[in-house]
Coordinates of N, CA, C and O in Angstrom, one line a residue:
M1 N 41.3 -103.8 -46.8 CA 39.9 -103.6 -46.8 C 39.7 -102.2 -47.4 O 40.2 -101.2 -47.0
D2 N 38.9 -102.2 -48.5 CA 38.6 -100.9 -49.2 C 37.2 -100.5 -48.7 O 36.3 -101.3 -48.7
V3 N 37.1 -99.2 -48.5 CA 35.8 -98.6 -48.1 C 35.5 -97.6 -49.1 O 36.4 -96.7 -49.4
S4 N 34.4 -97.6 -49.7 CA 34.0 -96.6 -50.7 C 32.8 -95.9 -50.1 O 31.9 -96.5 -49.5
I5 N 32.7 -94.6 -50.4 CA 31.6 -93.7 -49.9 C 31.0 -93.1 -51.1 O 31.7 -92.5 -51.9
D6 N 29.7 -93.3 -51.2 CA 28.9 -92.6 -52.2 C 28.7 -91.2 -51.8 O 27.8 -90.9 -51.0
E7 N 29.6 -90.3 -52.2 CA 29.5 -88.9 -51.7 C 28.3 -88.2 -52.1 O 27.7 -87.3 -51.4
A8 N 27.7 -88.5 -53.3 CA 26.4 -87.9 -53.7 C 25.3 -88.3 -52.8 O 24.5 -87.4 -52.4
A9 N 25.3 -89.6 -52.4 CA 24.2 -90.0 -51.5 C 24.4 -89.5 -50.1 O 23.4 -89.1 -49.5
L10 N 25.6 -89.4 -49.7 CA 25.9 -88.7 -48.4 C 25.5 -87.3 -48.3 O 24.9 -86.8 -47.4
A11 N 25.8 -86.6 -49.4 CA 25.4 -85.2 -49.5 C 23.9 -85.0 -49.5 O 23.4 -84.1 -48.8
R12 N 23.1 -85.9 -50.1 CA 21.7 -85.9 -50.1 C 21.2 -86.1 -48.7 O 20.2 -85.5 -48.2
V13 N 21.8 -87.0 -47.9 CA 21.4 -87.3 -46.6 C 21.6 -86.1 -45.7 O 20.7 -85.7 -44.9
V14 N 22.8 -85.4 -45.8 CA 23.1 -84.2 -45.1 C 22.1 -83.1 -45.4 O 21.5 -82.5 -44.5
D15 N 21.8 -82.9 -46.7 CA 20.9 -81.9 -47.2 C 19.5 -82.2 -46.5 O 18.8 -81.2 -46.0
D16 N 19.1 -83.4 -46.5 CA 17.7 -83.8 -46.0 C 17.7 -83.5 -44.5 O 16.7 -83.0 -44.0
V17 N 18.7 -83.9 -43.7 CA 18.7 -83.7 -42.3 C 18.7 -82.2 -42.0 O 17.9 -81.8 -41.1
V18 N 19.5 -81.4 -42.6 CA 19.6 -80.0 -42.3 C 18.2 -79.3 -42.7 O 17.7 -78.5 -42.0
D19 N 17.6 -79.8 -43.8 CA 16.4 -79.2 -44.3 C 15.3 -79.6 -43.3 O 14.4 -78.8 -42.9
D20 N 15.3 -80.8 -42.8 CA 14.3 -81.2 -41.8 C 14.4 -80.4 -40.5 O 13.4 -80.0 -39.9
V21 N 15.6 -80.2 -40.0 CA 15.8 -79.4 -38.8 C 15.4 -78.0 -39.0 O 14.8 -77.4 -38.2
T22 N 15.8 -77.4 -40.2 CA 15.4 -76.0 -40.5 C 13.9 -75.8 -40.5 O 13.4 -74.9 -39.9
T23 N 13.2 -76.7 -41.1 CA 11.8 -76.7 -41.2 C 11.2 -76.8 -39.8 O 10.2 -76.1 -39.5
A24 N 11.7 -77.7 -39.0 CA 11.2 -77.9 -37.6 C 11.4 -76.7 -36.8 O 10.6 -76.3 -36.0
V25 N 12.6 -76.0 -37.0 CA 12.9 -74.8 -36.2 C 11.9 -73.7 -36.6 O 11.3 -73.0 -35.8
A26 N 11.6 -73.5 -37.9 CA 10.7 -72.5 -38.4 C 9.3 -72.8 -37.8 O 8.6 -71.8 -37.4
N27 N 8.8 -74.0 -37.9 CA 7.5 -74.4 -37.3 C 7.4 -74.1 -35.8 O 6.5 -73.5 -35.3
R28 N 8.5 -74.4 -35.1 CA 8.5 -74.2 -33.6 C 8.6 -72.7 -33.4 O 8.0 -72.2 -32.4
A29 N 9.3 -71.9 -34.2 CA 9.4 -70.5 -34.0 C 8.0 -69.8 -34.2 O 7.7 -68.9 -33.5
R30 N 7.3 -70.3 -35.2 CA 5.9 -69.8 -35.4 C 5.0 -70.1 -34.1 O 4.2 -69.2 -33.8
Q31 N 5.3 -71.2 -33.5 CA 4.5 -71.5 -32.2 C 5.0 -70.6 -31.1 O 4.2 -70.1 -30.3
R32 N 6.3 -70.3 -31.0 CA 6.8 -69.5 -29.9 C 6.7 -68.0 -30.1 O 6.8 -67.2 -29.1
A33 N 6.6 -67.5 -31.3 CA 6.6 -66.0 -31.5 C 5.4 -65.4 -30.8 O 4.3 -65.9 -30.9
P34 N 5.6 -64.3 -30.2 CA 4.5 -63.6 -29.5 C 3.5 -63.1 -30.5 O 3.9 -62.8 -31.6
V35 N 2.2 -63.1 -30.1 CA 1.2 -62.7 -31.0 C 0.5 -61.5 -30.5 O 0.0 -61.4 -29.4
D36 N 0.4 -60.5 -31.4 CA -0.5 -59.3 -31.2 C -1.5 -59.4 -32.3 O -2.7 -59.7 -32.1
Q37 N -1.1 -59.2 -33.5 CA -2.0 -59.3 -34.7 C -1.6 -60.5 -35.6 O -2.3 -60.7 -36.5
G38 N -0.5 -61.2 -35.2 CA -0.1 -62.4 -36.0 C 0.8 -62.1 -37.1 O 1.2 -63.0 -37.8
R39 N 1.2 -60.8 -37.3 CA 2.1 -60.5 -38.5 C 3.5 -61.2 -38.3 O 4.1 -61.6 -39.2
L40 N 4.0 -61.2 -37.1 CA 5.3 -61.8 -36.8 C 5.3 -63.2 -37.1 O 6.2 -63.7 -37.9
R41 N 4.4 -64.0 -36.6 CA 4.3 -65.4 -36.9 C 4.2 -65.7 -38.4 O 4.8 -66.6 -38.9
A42 N 3.3 -64.9 -39.1 CA 3.1 -65.1 -40.5 C 4.3 -64.8 -41.3 O 4.5 -65.2 -42.5
S43 N 5.3 -64.0 -40.8 CA 6.4 -63.5 -41.6 C 7.6 -64.5 -41.5 O 8.6 -64.3 -42.2
I44 N 7.5 -65.5 -40.6 CA 8.7 -66.4 -40.4 C 8.9 -67.3 -41.6 O 8.0 -67.9 -42.1
R45 N 10.1 -67.3 -42.2 CA 10.5 -68.0 -43.4 C 11.7 -68.9 -43.1 O 12.4 -68.6 -42.1
S46 N 11.9 -69.9 -43.9 CA 13.1 -70.7 -43.8 C 13.6 -71.1 -45.2 O 12.9 -71.1 -46.1
E47 N 14.9 -71.5 -45.2 CA 15.5 -71.9 -46.4 C 16.7 -72.7 -46.1 O 17.5 -72.4 -45.2
T48 N 17.0 -73.7 -46.9 CA 18.2 -74.6 -46.8 C 18.9 -74.5 -48.1 O 18.3 -74.6 -49.2
R49 N 20.2 -74.3 -48.1 CA 21.0 -74.2 -49.3 C 22.4 -74.6 -49.1 O 22.9 -74.6 -48.0
R50 N 23.1 -74.9 -50.2 CA 24.5 -75.3 -50.1 C 25.3 -74.0 -50.3 O 25.0 -73.2 -51.1
R51 N 26.4 -73.9 -49.5 CA 27.4 -72.8 -49.7 C 28.7 -73.5 -49.7 O 29.3 -73.9 -48.7
G52 N 29.2 -73.8 -50.9 CA 30.4 -74.6 -51.1 C 30.1 -76.0 -50.6 O 29.2 -76.6 -51.1
S53 N 30.9 -76.4 -49.7 CA 30.8 -77.8 -49.2 C 29.9 -77.8 -48.0 O 29.6 -78.9 -47.4
R54 N 29.4 -76.7 -47.5 CA 28.5 -76.6 -46.4 C 27.0 -76.6 -46.7 O 26.7 -76.0 -47.8
V55 N 26.2 -77.1 -45.9 CA 24.8 -77.0 -46.0 C 24.3 -76.1 -44.9 O 24.6 -76.3 -43.7
V56 N 23.6 -75.0 -45.3 CA 23.2 -74.0 -44.3 C 21.6 -73.9 -44.3 O 21.0 -73.8 -45.4
G57 N 21.1 -74.0 -43.1 CA 19.6 -73.8 -42.9 C 19.5 -72.4 -42.2 O 20.2 -72.1 -41.3
E58 N 18.5 -71.6 -42.8 CA 18.3 -70.3 -42.2 C 16.8 -70.1 -41.9 O 16.0 -70.6 -42.7
V59 N 16.5 -69.5 -40.7 CA 15.1 -69.2 -40.4 C 15.2 -67.7 -40.0 O 16.0 -67.3 -39.2
W60 N 14.2 -66.9 -40.5 CA 14.2 -65.5 -40.3 C 12.8 -64.9 -40.4 O 11.9 -65.5 -40.9
S61 N 12.7 -63.6 -40.0 CA 11.6 -62.8 -40.3 C 12.1 -61.5 -40.9 O 13.1 -61.0 -40.4
S62 N 11.5 -61.0 -42.0 CA 12.0 -59.8 -42.6 C 11.3 -58.5 -42.0 O 11.6 -57.4 -42.4
L63 N 10.4 -58.7 -41.0 CA 9.8 -57.6 -40.4 C 10.8 -56.8 -39.6 O 11.6 -57.4 -38.8
E64 N 10.8 -55.5 -39.7 CA 11.8 -54.6 -39.1 C 11.8 -54.8 -37.5 O 12.8 -54.8 -36.9
Y65 N 10.6 -55.0 -37.0 CA 10.5 -55.1 -35.5 C 10.8 -56.4 -34.9 O 10.9 -56.6 -33.7
A66 N 11.0 -57.4 -35.8 CA 11.2 -58.8 -35.3 C 12.5 -58.9 -34.4 O 12.4 -59.5 -33.3
A67 N 13.5 -58.2 -34.7 CA 14.8 -58.2 -33.9 C 14.5 -57.5 -32.6 O 15.1 -57.9 -31.6
Y68 N 13.7 -56.4 -32.6 CA 13.4 -55.7 -31.4 C 12.6 -56.6 -30.4 O 12.9 -56.6 -29.2
V69 N 11.7 -57.3 -30.9 CA 10.9 -58.2 -30.1 C 11.9 -59.3 -29.5 O 11.8 -59.6 -28.3
H70 N 12.7 -59.8 -30.4 CA 13.6 -60.9 -30.0 C 14.6 -60.5 -29.0 O 14.9 -61.1 -27.9
E71 N 15.3 -59.4 -29.2 CA 16.5 -58.9 -28.4 C 16.1 -58.0 -27.3 O 16.9 -57.7 -26.4
G72 N 14.9 -57.4 -27.4 CA 14.5 -56.4 -26.4 C 14.9 -55.0 -26.8 O 15.7 -54.8 -27.7
T73 N 14.4 -54.0 -26.1 CA 14.7 -52.6 -26.4 C 15.0 -51.9 -25.1 O 14.7 -52.4 -24.0
G74 N 15.5 -50.7 -25.3 CA 15.8 -49.8 -24.1 C 16.7 -50.5 -23.1 O 17.7 -51.1 -23.5
I75 N 16.3 -50.4 -21.8 CA 17.2 -50.9 -20.8 C 17.4 -52.4 -20.9 O 18.3 -53.0 -20.3
Y76 N 16.4 -53.1 -21.5 CA 16.5 -54.6 -21.7 C 17.2 -55.0 -22.9 O 17.5 -56.2 -23.1
G77 N 17.5 -54.1 -23.8 CA 18.1 -54.4 -25.1 C 19.6 -54.2 -25.2 O 20.2 -54.0 -24.1
P78 N 20.1 -54.3 -26.3 CA 21.6 -54.2 -26.5 C 22.2 -52.9 -26.0 O 23.3 -52.8 -25.5
S79 N 21.4 -51.8 -26.1 CA 22.0 -50.5 -25.6 C 22.0 -50.3 -24.1 O 22.8 -49.6 -23.6
G80 N 21.1 -51.0 -23.4 CA 21.0 -50.9 -22.0 C 20.6 -49.5 -21.5 O 20.7 -49.2 -20.3
Q81 N 20.0 -48.7 -22.3 CA 19.7 -47.3 -22.0 C 18.2 -47.1 -22.2 O 17.6 -47.7 -23.1
P82 N 17.5 -46.2 -21.4 CA 16.1 -46.0 -21.6 C 15.9 -45.3 -23.0 O 16.9 -44.7 -23.5
I83 N 14.7 -45.4 -23.5 CA 14.4 -44.8 -24.8 C 13.9 -43.4 -24.5 O 13.0 -43.2 -23.8
R84 N 14.6 -42.4 -25.2 CA 14.3 -41.0 -25.0 C 14.0 -40.4 -26.4 O 14.6 -40.9 -27.4
P85 N 13.2 -39.3 -26.5 CA 13.0 -38.7 -27.8 C 14.3 -38.1 -28.3 O 15.1 -37.6 -27.5
K86 N 14.5 -38.1 -29.6 CA 15.7 -37.5 -30.2 C 15.4 -36.0 -30.6 O 16.3 -35.2 -30.5
R87 N 14.2 -35.7 -31.1 CA 14.0 -34.4 -31.7 C 12.8 -33.7 -31.0 O 12.3 -32.7 -31.5
A88 N 12.2 -34.3 -30.0 CA 11.0 -33.7 -29.4 C 11.2 -33.8 -27.9 O 12.1 -34.4 -27.4
R89 N 10.3 -33.2 -27.2 CA 10.4 -33.2 -25.7 C 9.8 -34.5 -25.1 O 10.1 -34.9 -24.0
F90 N 8.8 -35.1 -25.9 CA 8.1 -36.3 -25.4 C 8.1 -37.4 -26.5 O 8.0 -37.1 -27.7
L91 N 8.0 -38.6 -26.0 CA 7.6 -39.7 -26.9 C 6.1 -39.7 -26.9 O 5.5 -39.4 -25.9
S92 N 5.5 -40.2 -28.0 CA 4.1 -40.2 -28.1 C 3.7 -41.4 -29.0 O 4.3 -41.7 -30.0
W93 N 2.7 -42.2 -28.5 CA 2.2 -43.3 -29.3 C 0.7 -43.6 -28.9 O 0.2 -43.1 -27.9
E94 N 0.1 -44.3 -29.8 CA -1.3 -44.8 -29.5 C -1.2 -46.1 -28.8 O -0.6 -47.0 -29.3
Q95 N -1.9 -46.2 -27.7 CA -2.0 -47.5 -27.0 C -3.4 -48.0 -27.0 O -4.3 -47.3 -26.6
R96 N -3.5 -49.2 -27.4 CA -4.9 -49.8 -27.5 C -5.6 -49.8 -26.2 O -5.0 -50.2 -25.2
G97 N -6.8 -49.3 -26.2 CA -7.6 -49.3 -25.0 C -7.4 -48.1 -24.1 O -8.1 -47.9 -23.1
V98 N -6.3 -47.3 -24.4 CA -6.0 -46.1 -23.6 C -6.1 -44.8 -24.4 O -6.5 -43.8 -23.9
G99 N -5.6 -44.9 -25.6 CA -5.5 -43.7 -26.4 C -4.1 -43.2 -26.6 O -3.2 -44.0 -26.5
R100 N -3.9 -41.9 -26.8 CA -2.6 -41.3 -27.0 C -1.9 -41.2 -25.6 O -2.4 -40.8 -24.6
V101 N -0.6 -41.7 -25.6 CA 0.2 -41.7 -24.4 C 1.5 -40.8 -24.7 O 2.0 -40.9 -25.8
Y102 N 1.9 -40.1 -23.7 CA 3.1 -39.2 -23.8 C 4.0 -39.6 -22.6 O 3.6 -39.9 -21.5
A103 N 5.3 -39.6 -22.9 CA 6.3 -39.9 -21.9 C 7.7 -39.2 -22.2 O 8.0 -39.1 -23.4
R104 N 8.4 -38.8 -21.2 CA 9.8 -38.3 -21.5 C 10.8 -39.4 -21.8 O 11.7 -39.2 -22.5
Q105 N 10.5 -40.6 -21.3 CA 11.4 -41.7 -21.6 C 10.6 -43.0 -21.2 O 9.6 -42.9 -20.4
V106 N 11.0 -44.1 -21.8 CA 10.4 -45.4 -21.5 C 11.5 -46.4 -21.2 O 12.6 -46.2 -21.8
R107 N 11.2 -47.4 -20.5 CA 12.2 -48.4 -20.2 C 12.5 -49.3 -21.3 O 13.6 -49.9 -21.5
G108 N 11.5 -49.6 -22.2 CA 11.7 -50.5 -23.3 C 10.9 -51.8 -23.1 O 10.1 -51.9 -22.2
Q109 N 11.2 -52.7 -23.9 CA 10.5 -54.0 -23.8 C 11.5 -55.1 -23.5 O 12.6 -55.1 -24.1
R110 N 11.1 -56.0 -22.7 CA 12.0 -57.2 -22.4 C 12.1 -58.1 -23.6 O 11.2 -58.2 -24.4
P111 N 13.3 -58.7 -23.7 CA 13.4 -59.6 -24.9 C 12.5 -60.8 -24.8 O 12.2 -61.3 -23.7
Q112 N 12.1 -61.3 -26.0 CA 11.3 -62.5 -26.1 C 11.9 -63.3 -27.2 O 11.6 -63.3 -28.3
P113 N 13.0 -64.1 -26.8 CA 13.8 -64.7 -27.8 C 13.2 -66.0 -28.4 O 13.7 -67.1 -28.3
W114 N 12.1 -65.8 -29.1 CA 11.3 -66.9 -29.7 C 12.1 -67.7 -30.7 O 11.9 -68.9 -30.7
L115 N 13.0 -67.1 -31.5 CA 13.7 -67.9 -32.4 C 14.8 -68.7 -31.8 O 15.0 -69.9 -32.1
L116 N 15.6 -68.1 -30.9 CA 16.6 -68.8 -30.2 C 16.0 -70.0 -29.4 O 16.5 -71.1 -29.4
E117 N 14.9 -69.8 -28.7 CA 14.2 -70.8 -28.0 C 13.7 -72.0 -28.9 O 13.9 -73.1 -28.6
A118 N 13.2 -71.6 -30.1 CA 12.8 -72.6 -31.0 C 14.0 -73.4 -31.5 O 13.9 -74.7 -31.6
L119 N 15.1 -72.8 -31.8 CA 16.3 -73.5 -32.2 C 16.8 -74.5 -31.1 O 17.1 -75.6 -31.4
R120 N 16.8 -74.0 -29.9 CA 17.2 -74.9 -28.7 C 16.2 -76.0 -28.5 O 16.7 -77.1 -28.2
D121 N 15.0 -75.8 -28.8 CA 13.9 -76.8 -28.6 C 14.1 -78.0 -29.6 O 14.0 -79.1 -29.3
V122 N 14.5 -77.6 -30.8 CA 14.4 -78.5 -31.9 C 15.8 -79.1 -32.4 O 15.9 -80.3 -32.8
S123 N 16.8 -78.3 -32.3 CA 18.1 -78.7 -32.8 C 18.7 -79.9 -32.1 O 18.8 -79.9 -30.9
P124 N 19.2 -80.9 -32.9 CA 19.9 -82.0 -32.3 C 21.4 -81.7 -31.9 O 22.1 -82.5 -31.3
W125 N 21.8 -80.5 -32.3 CA 23.2 -80.0 -32.1 C 23.2 -78.9 -31.0 O 22.2 -78.3 -30.8
P126 N 24.4 -78.7 -30.4 CA 24.5 -77.6 -29.4 C 24.2 -76.3 -30.1 O 24.5 -76.1 -31.3
V127 N 23.6 -75.3 -29.4 CA 23.2 -74.1 -29.9 C 24.0 -73.0 -29.1 O 23.9 -72.9 -27.9
E128 N 24.7 -72.1 -29.9 CA 25.3 -70.9 -29.3 C 24.5 -69.7 -29.7 O 24.0 -69.7 -30.8
Q129 N 24.3 -68.8 -28.8 CA 23.5 -67.6 -29.1 C 24.4 -66.6 -29.9 O 25.5 -66.2 -29.5
T130 N 23.9 -66.3 -31.1 CA 24.5 -65.3 -31.9 C 23.5 -64.3 -32.4 O 22.3 -64.6 -32.5
A131 N 23.9 -63.1 -32.7 CA 23.0 -62.1 -33.3 C 23.6 -61.5 -34.5 O 24.8 -61.2 -34.6
R132 N 22.8 -61.4 -35.6 CA 23.2 -60.7 -36.8 C 22.1 -59.8 -37.3 O 21.0 -60.3 -37.5
Y133 N 22.5 -58.6 -37.5 CA 21.4 -57.6 -37.9 C 21.8 -57.0 -39.2 O 22.9 -56.8 -39.5

């Protein structure tokens, strides 16, 4: 019994499946991303491409603060340390509805893993948590 496989057709099917899942993850990430002014949601992009014999789907935001929102900061983030000023005695920022705020240190912000949650919601495959910055 001879079995023949149309490798080009199989490659197109794999491309289509990975592209469908990548698009679905990006759409779900837009739903899950926290909203202040909507910049994070609007910045979410996706792309599917071939790398050698592999098909890779990527979803990302190019905003600098996207990783901080996702992974958390200060005691809640990768450093596990409070945020303290480097060159001044106090941290200072504008807080909406309050005005200028000063502090010697802050705890940071809890992680909001909107992208990982979107991937887990949509992916038909097992999901391992990885970080790449």
